């Protein structure tokens, strides 16, 4: 019985430690790094959704897709500055909108192809974003 409590306490402690690590990473990140973290978080949620979809775990799949949608809509899309970004921001907004629709359809239809397409699109944009960051830090 005490071994079970010890394991549960360890699990809670590990989660708290991870949360502090994530919060510390966010607090010390540049705006560019924060966007990279959003791409990483969306991809992690899509990977979880794919696993749950394959396992037939509908509830967990829905939660993972909802998290990815939240990151796309309230993180990536909300971070766009139409004034400064002009046409690029406008095109990214449309692309994020398309990714959100893919994620919703993947959830509704249990469609792994739509999930994969959303992942590929986010990876392409995220990769380009990270390249921009690497180039700007070299200067």
Coordinates of C-alpha atoms in Angstrom, one line a residue:
X1 CA 0.0 0.0 0.0
X2 CA 2.7 2.5 0.9
X3 CA 4.6 1.6 -2.3
X4 CA 1.5 2.6 -4.3
X5 CA 1.4 5.9 -2.4
X6 CA 5.1 6.5 -3.0
X7 CA 4.6 5.9 -6.7
X8 CA 1.6 8.2 -6.8
X9 CA 3.6 10.9 -5.0
X10 CA 6.5 10.4 -7.3
X11 CA 4.2 10.8 -10.3
X12 CA 2.7 14.0 -8.9
X13 CA 6.2 15.3 -8.2
X14 CA 7.5 14.4 -11.6
X15 CA 4.5 16.2 -13.2
X16 CA 5.0 19.3 -11.1
X17 CA 8.7 19.3 -12.0
X18 CA 7.9 19.0 -15.7
X19 CA 5.4 21.8 -15.4
X20 CA 7.9 24.0 -13.8
X21 CA 10.4 23.1 -16.5
X22 CA 7.9 24.0 -19.2
X23 CA 6.9 27.3 -17.5
X24 CA 10.6 28.2 -17.0
X25 CA 11.2 27.5 -20.7
X26 CA 8.3 29.7 -21.7
X27 CA 9.4 32.5 -19.4
X28 CA 12.9 32.6 -20.8
X29 CA 12.0 32.0 -24.4
X30 CA 12.1 34.7 -27.1
X31 CA 8.9 35.4 -29.1
X32 CA 10.4 33.4 -31.9
X33 CA 11.1 30.5 -29.6
X34 CA 7.6 30.7 -28.3
X35 CA 6.1 30.2 -31.7
X36 CA 8.5 27.2 -32.2
X37 CA 7.2 25.8 -29.0
X38 CA 3.6 26.1 -30.3
X39 CA 4.5 24.2 -33.4
X40 CA 6.1 21.5 -31.2
X41 CA 3.1 21.3 -29.0
X42 CA 0.7 21.0 -31.9
X43 CA 2.8 18.2 -33.4
X44 CA 2.9 16.4 -30.0
X45 CA -0.9 16.6 -29.7
X46 CA -1.3 15.3 -33.2
X47 CA 1.0 12.4 -32.5
X48 CA -1.1 11.6 -29.4
X49 CA -4.3 11.8 -31.4
X50 CA -2.9 9.4 -34.0
X51 CA -2.0 6.9 -31.4
X52 CA -5.4 7.2 -29.7
X53 CA -7.2 7.0 -33.1
X54 CA -5.3 3.7 -33.9
X55 CA -6.2 2.3 -30.5
X56 CA -9.8 3.3 -30.8
X57 CA -9.7 5.6 -27.8
X58 CA -12.2 8.1 -29.0
X59 CA -12.3 10.3 -25.9
X60 CA -8.5 10.7 -25.6
X61 CA -8.3 11.2 -29.4
X62 CA -10.8 14.0 -29.1
X63 CA -8.9 15.7 -26.3
X64 CA -5.6 15.5 -28.2
X65 CA -7.1 17.0 -31.3
X66 CA -8.8 19.7 -29.3
X67 CA -5.5 20.6 -27.8
X68 CA -3.9 20.8 -31.3
X69 CA -6.8 22.9 -32.5
X70 CA -6.4 25.3 -29.5
X71 CA -2.7 25.7 -30.3
X72 CA -3.4 26.4 -34.0
X73 CA -6.4 28.8 -33.4
X74 CA -5.4 30.5 -30.2
X75 CA -1.7 30.3 -30.5
X76 CA -0.4 30.3 -34.0
X77 CA -3.2 32.0 -35.7
X78 CA -3.7 34.5 -32.9
X79 CA 0.0 35.5 -33.0
X80 CA -0.2 36.7 -36.6
X81 CA 0.1 40.4 -37.0
X82 CA -1.8 41.4 -40.2
X83 CA -0.4 44.9 -40.1
X84 CA 3.3 43.9 -39.9
X85 CA 3.0 40.6 -41.7
X86 CA 0.9 41.8 -44.7
X87 CA 0.3 39.2 -47.3
X88 CA 2.4 36.5 -45.6
X89 CA 0.3 36.8 -42.4
X90 CA -2.9 36.7 -44.5
X91 CA -1.7 33.5 -46.2
X92 CA -0.6 31.9 -43.0
X93 CA -4.0 32.8 -41.4
X94 CA -5.7 30.9 -44.3
X95 CA -3.4 28.0 -44.0
X96 CA -3.9 27.7 -40.2
X97 CA -7.7 27.9 -40.9
X98 CA -7.3 25.0 -43.3
X99 CA -5.2 23.0 -40.8
X100 CA -8.0 23.6 -38.2
X101 CA -10.6 22.3 -40.6
X102 CA -8.4 19.2 -41.3
X103 CA -8.1 18.5 -37.6
X104 CA -11.9 18.8 -37.0
X105 CA -12.7 16.5 -40.0
X106 CA -10.0 14.0 -38.8
X107 CA -11.8 14.0 -35.4
X108 CA -15.3 13.7 -36.8
X109 CA -14.5 11.0 -39.4
X110 CA -11.6 9.2 -37.6
X111 CA -9.6 10.1 -40.6
X112 CA -5.9 9.5 -40.2
X113 CA -5.1 10.9 -43.7
X114 CA -6.5 14.4 -42.7
X115 CA -4.6 14.2 -39.4
X116 CA -1.4 13.4 -41.3
X117 CA -2.0 16.2 -43.8
X118 CA -2.4 18.7 -40.9
X119 CA 0.8 17.4 -39.4
X120 CA 2.8 17.7 -42.6
X121 CA 1.6 21.3 -43.2
X122 CA 2.5 22.3 -39.6
X123 CA 5.8 20.6 -39.9
X124 CA 6.6 22.5 -43.1
X125 CA 5.7 25.9 -41.6
X126 CA 7.4 25.0 -38.3
X127 CA 10.6 23.9 -40.1
X128 CA 10.7 27.2 -42.1
X129 CA 10.1 29.1 -38.9
X130 CA 13.0 27.4 -37.1
X131 CA 15.2 28.0 -40.2
X132 CA 14.4 31.7 -39.9
X133 CA 15.4 31.7 -36.3
X134 CA 18.7 29.9 -37.0
X135 CA 19.6 32.3 -39.7
X136 CA 18.8 35.4 -37.6
X137 CA 20.9 34.1 -34.8
X138 CA 23.9 33.5 -37.1
X139 CA 23.9 37.2 -38.1

